[in-house]
PDB file of C-alpha atoms in Angstrom:
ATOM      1  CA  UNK A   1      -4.278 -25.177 -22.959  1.00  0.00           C
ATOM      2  CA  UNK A   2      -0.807 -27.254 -21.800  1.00  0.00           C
ATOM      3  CA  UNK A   3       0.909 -24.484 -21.912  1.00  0.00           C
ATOM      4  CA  UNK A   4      -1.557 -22.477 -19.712  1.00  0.00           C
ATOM      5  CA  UNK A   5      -1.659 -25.136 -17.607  1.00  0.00           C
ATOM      6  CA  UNK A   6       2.449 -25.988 -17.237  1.00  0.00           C
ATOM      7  CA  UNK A   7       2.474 -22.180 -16.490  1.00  0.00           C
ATOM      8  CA  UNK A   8       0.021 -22.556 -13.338  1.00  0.00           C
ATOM      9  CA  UNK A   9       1.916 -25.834 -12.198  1.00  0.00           C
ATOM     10  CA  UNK A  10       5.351 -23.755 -12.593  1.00  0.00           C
ATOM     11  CA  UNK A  11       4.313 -20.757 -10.495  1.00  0.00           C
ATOM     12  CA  UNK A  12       2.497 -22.687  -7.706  1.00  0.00           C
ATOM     13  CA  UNK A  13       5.760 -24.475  -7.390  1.00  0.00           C
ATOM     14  CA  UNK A  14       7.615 -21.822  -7.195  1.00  0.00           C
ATOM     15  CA  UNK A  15       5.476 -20.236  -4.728  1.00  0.00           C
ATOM     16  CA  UNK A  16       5.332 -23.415  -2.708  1.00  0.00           C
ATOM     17  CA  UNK A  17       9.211 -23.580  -2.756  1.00  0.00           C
ATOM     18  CA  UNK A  18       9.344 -19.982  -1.349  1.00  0.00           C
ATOM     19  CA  UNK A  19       6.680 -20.522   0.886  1.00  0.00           C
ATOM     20  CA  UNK A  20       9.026 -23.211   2.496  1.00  0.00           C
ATOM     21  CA  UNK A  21      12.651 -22.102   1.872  1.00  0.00           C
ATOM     22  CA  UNK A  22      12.582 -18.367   1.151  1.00  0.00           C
ATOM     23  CA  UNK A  23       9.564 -16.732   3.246  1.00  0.00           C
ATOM     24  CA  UNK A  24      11.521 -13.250   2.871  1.00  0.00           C
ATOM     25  CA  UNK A  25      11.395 -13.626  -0.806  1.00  0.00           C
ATOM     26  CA  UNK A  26       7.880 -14.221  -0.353  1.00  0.00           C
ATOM     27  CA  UNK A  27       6.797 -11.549   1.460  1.00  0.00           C
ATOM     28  CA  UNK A  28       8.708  -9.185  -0.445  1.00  0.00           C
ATOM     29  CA  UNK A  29       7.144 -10.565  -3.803  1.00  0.00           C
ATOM     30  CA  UNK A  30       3.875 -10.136  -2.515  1.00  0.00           C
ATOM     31  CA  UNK A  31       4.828  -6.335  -1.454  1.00  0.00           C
ATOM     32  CA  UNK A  32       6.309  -5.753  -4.715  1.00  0.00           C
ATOM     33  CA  UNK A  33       2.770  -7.336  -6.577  1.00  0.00           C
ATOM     34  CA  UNK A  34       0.880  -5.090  -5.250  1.00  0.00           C
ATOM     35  CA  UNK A  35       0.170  -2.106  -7.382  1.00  0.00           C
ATOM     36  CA  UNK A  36       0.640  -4.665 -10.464  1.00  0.00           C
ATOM     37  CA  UNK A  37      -1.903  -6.656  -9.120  1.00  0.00           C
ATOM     38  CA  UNK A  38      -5.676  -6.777 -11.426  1.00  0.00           C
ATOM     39  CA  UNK A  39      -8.900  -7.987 -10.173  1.00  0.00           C
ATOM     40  CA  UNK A  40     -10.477 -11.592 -12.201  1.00  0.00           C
ATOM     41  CA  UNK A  41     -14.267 -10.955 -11.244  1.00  0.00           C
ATOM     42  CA  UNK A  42     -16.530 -14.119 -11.073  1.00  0.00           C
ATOM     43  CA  UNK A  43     -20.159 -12.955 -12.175  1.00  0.00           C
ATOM     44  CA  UNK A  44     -21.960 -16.132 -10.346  1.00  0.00           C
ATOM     45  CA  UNK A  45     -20.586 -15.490  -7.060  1.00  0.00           C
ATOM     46  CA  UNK A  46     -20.036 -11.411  -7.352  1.00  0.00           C
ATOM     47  CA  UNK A  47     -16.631 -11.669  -5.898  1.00  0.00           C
ATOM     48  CA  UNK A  48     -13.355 -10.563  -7.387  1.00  0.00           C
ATOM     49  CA  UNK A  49      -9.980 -12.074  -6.712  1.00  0.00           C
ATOM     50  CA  UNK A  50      -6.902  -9.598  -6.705  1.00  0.00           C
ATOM     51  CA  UNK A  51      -4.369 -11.105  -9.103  1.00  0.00           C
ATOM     52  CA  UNK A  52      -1.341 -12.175  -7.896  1.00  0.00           C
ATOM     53  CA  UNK A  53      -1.761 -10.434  -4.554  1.00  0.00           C
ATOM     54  CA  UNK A  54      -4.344 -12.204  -2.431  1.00  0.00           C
ATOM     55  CA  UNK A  55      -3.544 -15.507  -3.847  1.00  0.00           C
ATOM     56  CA  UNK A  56       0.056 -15.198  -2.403  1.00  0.00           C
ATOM     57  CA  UNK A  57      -1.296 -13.517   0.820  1.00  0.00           C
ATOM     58  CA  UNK A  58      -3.428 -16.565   1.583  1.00  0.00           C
ATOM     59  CA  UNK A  59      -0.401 -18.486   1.079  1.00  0.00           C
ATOM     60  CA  UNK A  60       1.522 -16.289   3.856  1.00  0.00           C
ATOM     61  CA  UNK A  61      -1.327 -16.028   6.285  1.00  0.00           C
ATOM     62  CA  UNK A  62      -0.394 -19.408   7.286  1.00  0.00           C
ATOM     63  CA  UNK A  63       3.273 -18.978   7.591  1.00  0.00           C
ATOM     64  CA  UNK A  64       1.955 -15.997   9.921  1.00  0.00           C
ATOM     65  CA  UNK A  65      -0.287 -18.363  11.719  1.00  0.00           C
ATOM     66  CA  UNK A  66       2.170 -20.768  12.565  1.00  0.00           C
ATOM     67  CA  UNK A  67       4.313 -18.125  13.617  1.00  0.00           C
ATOM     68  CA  UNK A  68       1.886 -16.847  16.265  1.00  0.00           C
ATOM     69  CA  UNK A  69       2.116 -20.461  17.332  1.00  0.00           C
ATOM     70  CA  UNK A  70       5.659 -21.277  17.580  1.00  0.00           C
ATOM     71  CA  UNK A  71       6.400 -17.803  18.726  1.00  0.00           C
ATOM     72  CA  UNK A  72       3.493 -16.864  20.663  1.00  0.00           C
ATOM     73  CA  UNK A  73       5.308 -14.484  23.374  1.00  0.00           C
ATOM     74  CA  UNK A  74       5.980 -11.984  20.378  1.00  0.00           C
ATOM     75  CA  UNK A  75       2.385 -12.528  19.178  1.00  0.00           C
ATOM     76  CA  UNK A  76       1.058 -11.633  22.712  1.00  0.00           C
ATOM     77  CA  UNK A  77       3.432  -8.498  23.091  1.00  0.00           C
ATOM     78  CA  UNK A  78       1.887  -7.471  19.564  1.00  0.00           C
ATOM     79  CA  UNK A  79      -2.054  -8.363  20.507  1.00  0.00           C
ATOM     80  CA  UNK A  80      -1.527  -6.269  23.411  1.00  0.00           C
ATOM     81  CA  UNK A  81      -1.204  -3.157  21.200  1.00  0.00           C
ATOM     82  CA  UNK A  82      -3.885  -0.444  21.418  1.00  0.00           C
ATOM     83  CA  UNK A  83      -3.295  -0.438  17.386  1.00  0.00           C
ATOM     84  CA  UNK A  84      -3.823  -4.269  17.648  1.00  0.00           C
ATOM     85  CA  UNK A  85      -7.136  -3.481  19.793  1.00  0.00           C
ATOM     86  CA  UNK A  86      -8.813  -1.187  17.537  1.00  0.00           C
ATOM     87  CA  UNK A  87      -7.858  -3.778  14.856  1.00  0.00           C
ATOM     88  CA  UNK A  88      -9.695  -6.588  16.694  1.00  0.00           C
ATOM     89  CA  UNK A  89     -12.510  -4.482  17.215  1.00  0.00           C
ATOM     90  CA  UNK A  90     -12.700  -3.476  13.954  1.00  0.00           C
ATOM     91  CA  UNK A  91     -12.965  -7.385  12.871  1.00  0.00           C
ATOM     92  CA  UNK A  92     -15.040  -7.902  15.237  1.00  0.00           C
ATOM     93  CA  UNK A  93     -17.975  -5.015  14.063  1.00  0.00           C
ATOM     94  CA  UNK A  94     -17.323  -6.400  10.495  1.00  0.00           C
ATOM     95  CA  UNK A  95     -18.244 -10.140  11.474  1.00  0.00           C
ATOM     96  CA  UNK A  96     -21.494  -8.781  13.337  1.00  0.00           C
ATOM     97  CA  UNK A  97     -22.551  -6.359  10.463  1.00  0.00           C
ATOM     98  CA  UNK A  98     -22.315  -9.272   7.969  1.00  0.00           C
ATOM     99  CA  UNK A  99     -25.043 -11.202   9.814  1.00  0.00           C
ATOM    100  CA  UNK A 100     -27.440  -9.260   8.121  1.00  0.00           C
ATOM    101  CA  UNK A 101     -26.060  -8.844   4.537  1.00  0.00           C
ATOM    102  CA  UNK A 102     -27.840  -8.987   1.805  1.00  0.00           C
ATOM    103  CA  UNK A 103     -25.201 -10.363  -0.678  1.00  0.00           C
ATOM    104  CA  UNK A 104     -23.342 -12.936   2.130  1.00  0.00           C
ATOM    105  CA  UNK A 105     -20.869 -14.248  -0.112  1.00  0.00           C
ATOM    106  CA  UNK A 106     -19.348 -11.105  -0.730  1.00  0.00           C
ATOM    107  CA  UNK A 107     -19.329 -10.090   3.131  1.00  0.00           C
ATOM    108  CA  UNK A 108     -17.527 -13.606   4.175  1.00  0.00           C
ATOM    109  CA  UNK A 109     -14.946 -13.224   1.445  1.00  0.00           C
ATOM    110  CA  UNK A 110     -14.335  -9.834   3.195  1.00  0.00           C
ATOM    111  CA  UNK A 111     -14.168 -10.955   6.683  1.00  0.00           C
ATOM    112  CA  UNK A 112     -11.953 -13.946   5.206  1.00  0.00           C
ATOM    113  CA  UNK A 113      -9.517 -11.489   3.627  1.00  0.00           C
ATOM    114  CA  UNK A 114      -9.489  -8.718   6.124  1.00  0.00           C
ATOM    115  CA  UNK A 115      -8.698 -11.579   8.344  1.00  0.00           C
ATOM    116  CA  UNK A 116      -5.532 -12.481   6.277  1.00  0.00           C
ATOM    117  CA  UNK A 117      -4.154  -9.087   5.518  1.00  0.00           C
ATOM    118  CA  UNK A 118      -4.452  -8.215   8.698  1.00  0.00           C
ATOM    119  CA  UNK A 119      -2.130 -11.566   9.446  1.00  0.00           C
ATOM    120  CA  UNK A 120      -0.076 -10.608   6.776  1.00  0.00           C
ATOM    121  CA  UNK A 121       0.585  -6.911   6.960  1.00  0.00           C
ATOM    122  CA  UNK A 122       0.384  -6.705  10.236  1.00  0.00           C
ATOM    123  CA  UNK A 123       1.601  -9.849  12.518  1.00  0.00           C
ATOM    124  CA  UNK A 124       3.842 -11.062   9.788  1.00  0.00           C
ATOM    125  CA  UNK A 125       5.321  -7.570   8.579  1.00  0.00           C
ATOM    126  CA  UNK A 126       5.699  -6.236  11.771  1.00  0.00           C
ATOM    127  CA  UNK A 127       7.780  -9.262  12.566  1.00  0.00           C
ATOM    128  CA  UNK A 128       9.594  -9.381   9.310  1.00  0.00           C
ATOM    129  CA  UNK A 129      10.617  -5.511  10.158  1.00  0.00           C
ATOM    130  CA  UNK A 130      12.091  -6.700  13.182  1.00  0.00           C
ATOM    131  CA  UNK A 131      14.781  -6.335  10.775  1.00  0.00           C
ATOM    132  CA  UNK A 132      15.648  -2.662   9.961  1.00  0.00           C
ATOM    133  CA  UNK A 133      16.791  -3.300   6.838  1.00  0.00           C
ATOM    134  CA  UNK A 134      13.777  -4.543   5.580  1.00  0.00           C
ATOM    135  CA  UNK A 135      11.596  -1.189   7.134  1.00  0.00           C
ATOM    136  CA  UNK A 136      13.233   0.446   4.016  1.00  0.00           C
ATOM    137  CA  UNK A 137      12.590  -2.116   1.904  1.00  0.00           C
ATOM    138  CA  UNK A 138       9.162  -2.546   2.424  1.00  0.00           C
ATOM    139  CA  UNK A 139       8.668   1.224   0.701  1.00  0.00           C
ATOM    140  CA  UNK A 140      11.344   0.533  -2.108  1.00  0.00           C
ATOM    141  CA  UNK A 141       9.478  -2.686  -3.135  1.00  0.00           C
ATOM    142  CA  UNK A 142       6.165  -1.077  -2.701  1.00  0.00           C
ATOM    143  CA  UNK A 143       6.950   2.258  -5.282  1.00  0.00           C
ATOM    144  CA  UNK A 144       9.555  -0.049  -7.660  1.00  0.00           C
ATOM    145  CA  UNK A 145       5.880  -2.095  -7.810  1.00  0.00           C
ATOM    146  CA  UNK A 146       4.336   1.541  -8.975  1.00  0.00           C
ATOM    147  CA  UNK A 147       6.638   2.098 -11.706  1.00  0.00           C
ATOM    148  CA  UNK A 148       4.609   0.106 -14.133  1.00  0.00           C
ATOM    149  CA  UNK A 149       1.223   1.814 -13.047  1.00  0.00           C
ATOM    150  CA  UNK A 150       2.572   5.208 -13.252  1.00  0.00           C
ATOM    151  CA  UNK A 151       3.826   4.904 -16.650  1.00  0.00           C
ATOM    152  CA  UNK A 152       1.288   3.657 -18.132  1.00  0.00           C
ATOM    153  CA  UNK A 153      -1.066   6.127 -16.579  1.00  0.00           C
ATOM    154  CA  UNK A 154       0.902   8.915 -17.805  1.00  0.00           C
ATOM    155  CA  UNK A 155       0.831   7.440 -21.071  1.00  0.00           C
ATOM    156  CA  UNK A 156      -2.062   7.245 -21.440  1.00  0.00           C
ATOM    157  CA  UNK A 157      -2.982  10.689 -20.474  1.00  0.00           C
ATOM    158  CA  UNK A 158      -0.498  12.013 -22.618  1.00  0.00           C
ATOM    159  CA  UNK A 159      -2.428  11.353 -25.797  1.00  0.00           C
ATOM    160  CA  UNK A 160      -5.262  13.461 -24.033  1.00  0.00           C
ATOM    161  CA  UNK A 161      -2.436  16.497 -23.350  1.00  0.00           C
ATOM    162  CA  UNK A 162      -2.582  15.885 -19.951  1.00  0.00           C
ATOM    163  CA  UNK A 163      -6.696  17.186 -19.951  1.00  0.00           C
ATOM    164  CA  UNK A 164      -7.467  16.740 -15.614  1.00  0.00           C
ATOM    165  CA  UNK A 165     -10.814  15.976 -17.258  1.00  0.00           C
ATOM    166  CA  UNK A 166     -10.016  12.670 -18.701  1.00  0.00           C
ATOM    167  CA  UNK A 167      -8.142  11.363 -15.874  1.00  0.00           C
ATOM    168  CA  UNK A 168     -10.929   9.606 -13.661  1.00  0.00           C
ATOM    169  CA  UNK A 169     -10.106   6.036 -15.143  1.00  0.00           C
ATOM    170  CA  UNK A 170      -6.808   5.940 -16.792  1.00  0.00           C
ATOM    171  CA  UNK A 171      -4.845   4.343 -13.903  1.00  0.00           C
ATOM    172  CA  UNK A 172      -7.206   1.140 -15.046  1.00  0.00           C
ATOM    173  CA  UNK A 173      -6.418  -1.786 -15.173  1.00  0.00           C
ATOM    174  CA  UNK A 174      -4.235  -1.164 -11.700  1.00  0.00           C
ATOM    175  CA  UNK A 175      -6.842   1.016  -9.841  1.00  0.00           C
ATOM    176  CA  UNK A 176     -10.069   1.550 -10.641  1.00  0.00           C
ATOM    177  CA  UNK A 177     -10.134   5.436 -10.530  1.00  0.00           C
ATOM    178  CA  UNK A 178      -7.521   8.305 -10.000  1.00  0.00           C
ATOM    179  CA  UNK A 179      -8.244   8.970  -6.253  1.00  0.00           C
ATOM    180  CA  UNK A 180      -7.818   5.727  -5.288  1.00  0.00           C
ATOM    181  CA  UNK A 181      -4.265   5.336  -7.253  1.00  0.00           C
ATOM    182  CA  UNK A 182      -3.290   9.295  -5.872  1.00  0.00           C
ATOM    183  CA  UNK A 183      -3.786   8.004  -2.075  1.00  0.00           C
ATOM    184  CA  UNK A 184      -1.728   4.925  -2.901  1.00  0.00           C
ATOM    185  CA  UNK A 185       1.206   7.471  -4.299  1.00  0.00           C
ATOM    186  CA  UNK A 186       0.325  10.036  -1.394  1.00  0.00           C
ATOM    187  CA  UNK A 187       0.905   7.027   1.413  1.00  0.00           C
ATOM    188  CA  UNK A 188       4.690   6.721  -0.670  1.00  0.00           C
ATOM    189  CA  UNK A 189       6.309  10.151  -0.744  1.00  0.00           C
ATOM    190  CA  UNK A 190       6.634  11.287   2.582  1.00  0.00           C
ATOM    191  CA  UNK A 191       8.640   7.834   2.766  1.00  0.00           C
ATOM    192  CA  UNK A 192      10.503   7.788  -0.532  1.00  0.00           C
ATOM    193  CA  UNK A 193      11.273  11.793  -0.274  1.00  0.00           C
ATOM    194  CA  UNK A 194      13.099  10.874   3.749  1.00  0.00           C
ATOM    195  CA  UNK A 195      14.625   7.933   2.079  1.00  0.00           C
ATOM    196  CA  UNK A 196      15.928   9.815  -0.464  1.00  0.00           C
ATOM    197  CA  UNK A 197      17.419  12.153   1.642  1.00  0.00           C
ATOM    198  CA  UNK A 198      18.783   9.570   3.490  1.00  0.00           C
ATOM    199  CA  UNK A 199      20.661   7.488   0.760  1.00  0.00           C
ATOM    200  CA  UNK A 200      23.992   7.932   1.535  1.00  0.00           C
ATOM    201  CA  UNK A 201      22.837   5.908   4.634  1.00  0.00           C
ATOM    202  CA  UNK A 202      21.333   3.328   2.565  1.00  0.00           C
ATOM    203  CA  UNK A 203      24.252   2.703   0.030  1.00  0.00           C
ATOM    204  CA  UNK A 204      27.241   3.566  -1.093  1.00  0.00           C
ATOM    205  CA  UNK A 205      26.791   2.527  -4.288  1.00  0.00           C
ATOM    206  CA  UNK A 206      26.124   6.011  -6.265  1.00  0.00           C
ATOM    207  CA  UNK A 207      23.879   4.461  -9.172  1.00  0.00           C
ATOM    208  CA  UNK A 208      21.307   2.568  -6.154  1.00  0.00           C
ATOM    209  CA  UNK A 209      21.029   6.631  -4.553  1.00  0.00           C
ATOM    210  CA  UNK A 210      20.146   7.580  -8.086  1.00  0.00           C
ATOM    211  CA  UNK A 211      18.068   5.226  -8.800  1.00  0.00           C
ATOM    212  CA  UNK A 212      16.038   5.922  -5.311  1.00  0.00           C
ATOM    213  CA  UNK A 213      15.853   9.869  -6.118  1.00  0.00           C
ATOM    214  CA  UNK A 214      14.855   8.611 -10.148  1.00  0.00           C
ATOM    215  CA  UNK A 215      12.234   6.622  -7.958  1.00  0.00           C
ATOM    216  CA  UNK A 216      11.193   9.799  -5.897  1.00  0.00           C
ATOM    217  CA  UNK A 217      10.558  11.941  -8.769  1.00  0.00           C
ATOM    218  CA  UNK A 218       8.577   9.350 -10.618  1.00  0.00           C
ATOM    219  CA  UNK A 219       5.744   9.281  -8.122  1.00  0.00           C
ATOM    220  CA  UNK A 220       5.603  12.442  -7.334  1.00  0.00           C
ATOM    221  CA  UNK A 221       5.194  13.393 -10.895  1.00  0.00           C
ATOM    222  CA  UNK A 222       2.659  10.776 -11.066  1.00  0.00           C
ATOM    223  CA  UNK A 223       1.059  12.255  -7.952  1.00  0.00           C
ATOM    224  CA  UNK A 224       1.093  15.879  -9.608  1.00  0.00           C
ATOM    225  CA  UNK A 225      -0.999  13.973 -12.762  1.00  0.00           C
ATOM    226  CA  UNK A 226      -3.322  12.129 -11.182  1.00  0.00           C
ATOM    227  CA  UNK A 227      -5.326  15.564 -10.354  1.00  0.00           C
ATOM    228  CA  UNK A 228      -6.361  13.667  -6.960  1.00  0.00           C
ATOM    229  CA  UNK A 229      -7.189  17.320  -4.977  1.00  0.00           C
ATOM    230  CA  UNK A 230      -7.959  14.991  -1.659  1.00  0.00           C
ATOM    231  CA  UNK A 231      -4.690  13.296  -2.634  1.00  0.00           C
ATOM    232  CA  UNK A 232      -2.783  16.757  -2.801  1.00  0.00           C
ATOM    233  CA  UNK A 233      -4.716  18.111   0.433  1.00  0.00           C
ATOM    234  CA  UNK A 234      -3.515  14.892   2.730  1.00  0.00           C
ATOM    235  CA  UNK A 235       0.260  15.649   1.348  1.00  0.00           C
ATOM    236  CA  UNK A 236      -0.169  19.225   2.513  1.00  0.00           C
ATOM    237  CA  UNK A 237      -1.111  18.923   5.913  1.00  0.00           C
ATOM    238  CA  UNK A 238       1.353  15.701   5.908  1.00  0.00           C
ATOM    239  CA  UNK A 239       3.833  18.371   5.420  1.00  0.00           C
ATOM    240  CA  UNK A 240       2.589  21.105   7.570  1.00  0.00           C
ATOM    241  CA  UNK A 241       2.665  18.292  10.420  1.00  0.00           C
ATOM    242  CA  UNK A 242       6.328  18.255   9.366  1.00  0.00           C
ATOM    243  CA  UNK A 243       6.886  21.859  10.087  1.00  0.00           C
ATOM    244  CA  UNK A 244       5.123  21.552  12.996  1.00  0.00           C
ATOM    245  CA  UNK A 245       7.103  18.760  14.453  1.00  0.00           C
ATOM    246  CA  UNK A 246      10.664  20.355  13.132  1.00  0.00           C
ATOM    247  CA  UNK A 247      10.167  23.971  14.279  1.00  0.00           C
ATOM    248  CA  UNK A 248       8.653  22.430  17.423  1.00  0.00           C
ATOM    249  CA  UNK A 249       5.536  24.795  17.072  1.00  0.00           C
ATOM    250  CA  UNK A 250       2.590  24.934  19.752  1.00  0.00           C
ATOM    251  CA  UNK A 251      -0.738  23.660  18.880  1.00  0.00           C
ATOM    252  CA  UNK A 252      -2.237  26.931  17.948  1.00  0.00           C
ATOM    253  CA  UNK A 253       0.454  27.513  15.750  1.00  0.00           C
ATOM    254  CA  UNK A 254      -0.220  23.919  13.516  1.00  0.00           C
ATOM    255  CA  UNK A 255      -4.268  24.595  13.423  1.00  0.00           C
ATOM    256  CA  UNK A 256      -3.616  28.358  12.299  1.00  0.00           C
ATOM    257  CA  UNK A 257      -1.177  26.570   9.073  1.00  0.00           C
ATOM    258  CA  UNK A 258      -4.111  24.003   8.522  1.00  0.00           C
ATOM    259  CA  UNK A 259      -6.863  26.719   8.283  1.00  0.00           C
ATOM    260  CA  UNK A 260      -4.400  28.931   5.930  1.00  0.00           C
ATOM    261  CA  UNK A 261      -4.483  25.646   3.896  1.00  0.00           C
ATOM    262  CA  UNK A 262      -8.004  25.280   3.781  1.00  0.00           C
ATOM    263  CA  UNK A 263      -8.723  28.721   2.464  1.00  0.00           C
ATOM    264  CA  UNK A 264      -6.003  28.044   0.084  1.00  0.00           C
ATOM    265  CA  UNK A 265      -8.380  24.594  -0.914  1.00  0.00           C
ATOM    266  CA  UNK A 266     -11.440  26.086  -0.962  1.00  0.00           C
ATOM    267  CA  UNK A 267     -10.163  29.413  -2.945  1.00  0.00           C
ATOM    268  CA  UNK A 268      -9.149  27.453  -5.982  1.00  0.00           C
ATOM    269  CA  UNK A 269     -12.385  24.368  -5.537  1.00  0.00           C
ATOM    270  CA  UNK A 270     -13.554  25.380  -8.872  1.00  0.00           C
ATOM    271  CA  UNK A 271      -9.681  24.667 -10.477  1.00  0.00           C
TER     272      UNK A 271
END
């Protein structure tokens, strides 16, 4: 019980300390927690907390807060967005459709952290990319956070040989079923595969550009695993955009490489 307790003390100091001194340290710790991150469910109130990620983002929706205070002239360029709109909006229909909900506990905790991530990963973030360096970095922490996941996933499904039939709940306890962990891996590659590409840019240092393309294959192997078709679809017209944009198509041209990939999808459904 001390010991459990000392532990607690230690890392709320810590995080207090960072909260304070190092906010960058912060922010990428809570980035980096993210895929690692495990929900504690309370079965009085029907809630679940995300462990150690929404603890720390309460923590920083504060430091964003008093940001938009003492620095309200970039806070007003940013609310002035049409991305920043449809966000408020967005807030806004949540807060009126949880007048009428049945299980109201659940609905304010939503509105409460919707509220905060959206403080978080979106005032705070975009003002923490500011710097360019940390645009990269944001990704790199992100998949070096997967790592963990992935490999136990795989793992896992390698005592099953790898059977697309048993993989519905073996990215548990980081995500509660394989579509859910694919689209997390989908959002990465078109990022890690650029930054890759890219990494003589990035570094000099020959064993970091390793270590990024190491990186790259890693999720994309965990990608191919996870059997997530909508996961595998998004990547494919991701990429078709791609050729689009680089062979500077017209519009006909991109919605006649979607439909080809749509009769590809629906030719092989049954796979």
């Amino acid at each position: 019980m001390f010991i459990t307790f000392f532990i607690v003390v230690l890392c709320l100091f810590i995080v207090a300390y960072l909260s304070f001194f190092k906010k960058s340290i912060l922010i990428s710790l809570c980035i980096f927690s993210i895929p690692l991150s495990q929900n504690l469910m309370d079965a009085q109130l029907l809630s679940a907390v995300n462990v150690p990620t929404e603890p720390i983002v309460f923590i920083l929706s504060f430091i964003a807060l008093i940001l938009g205070m003492t620095q309200s002239f970039y806070l007003k360029k940013l609310m002035l967005h049409p991305i920043s709109l449809l966000l408020f909006f967005d807030l806004l229909w949540l807060i009126i459709a949880s007048l009428v909900s049945t299980m109201p506990v659940v609905s304010y905790k939503r509105i409460f952290m919707r509220y905060a991530f959206l403080l978080v990963f979106y005032l705070l973030a975009a003002h923490w990319m500011t710097h360019k360096e940390n645009r990269i970095k944001f990704f790199l922490l992100y998949a070096i956070g997967f790592i963990i996941p992935i490999l136990s996933t795989i793992s896992k499904h390698s005592f099953y040989n790898f059977d697309p039939k048993t993989v519905f709940e073996l990215s548990l306890p980081f995500y509660t079923e394989h579509t859910v962990y694919g689209a997390c891996l989908a959002f990465l590659i078109p990022f890690l595969v650029i930054i890759s590409f890219h990494s003589k840019s990035i570094s000099s240092n020959i064993f970091v550009r390793i270590g990024i393309w190491a990186l790259t294959v890693l999720v994309i192997i965990g990608e191919i695993l996870c059997f997530s078709r909508a996961a595998w679809l998004s990547l494919g017209v991701a990429f078709l955009m791609y050729i689009f944009l680089k062979l500077k198509l017209k519009f006909w041209g991109f919605i006649l490489l979607f439909l080809c990939l749509i009769l590809i999808v629906y030719q092989n459904r049954e796979s």
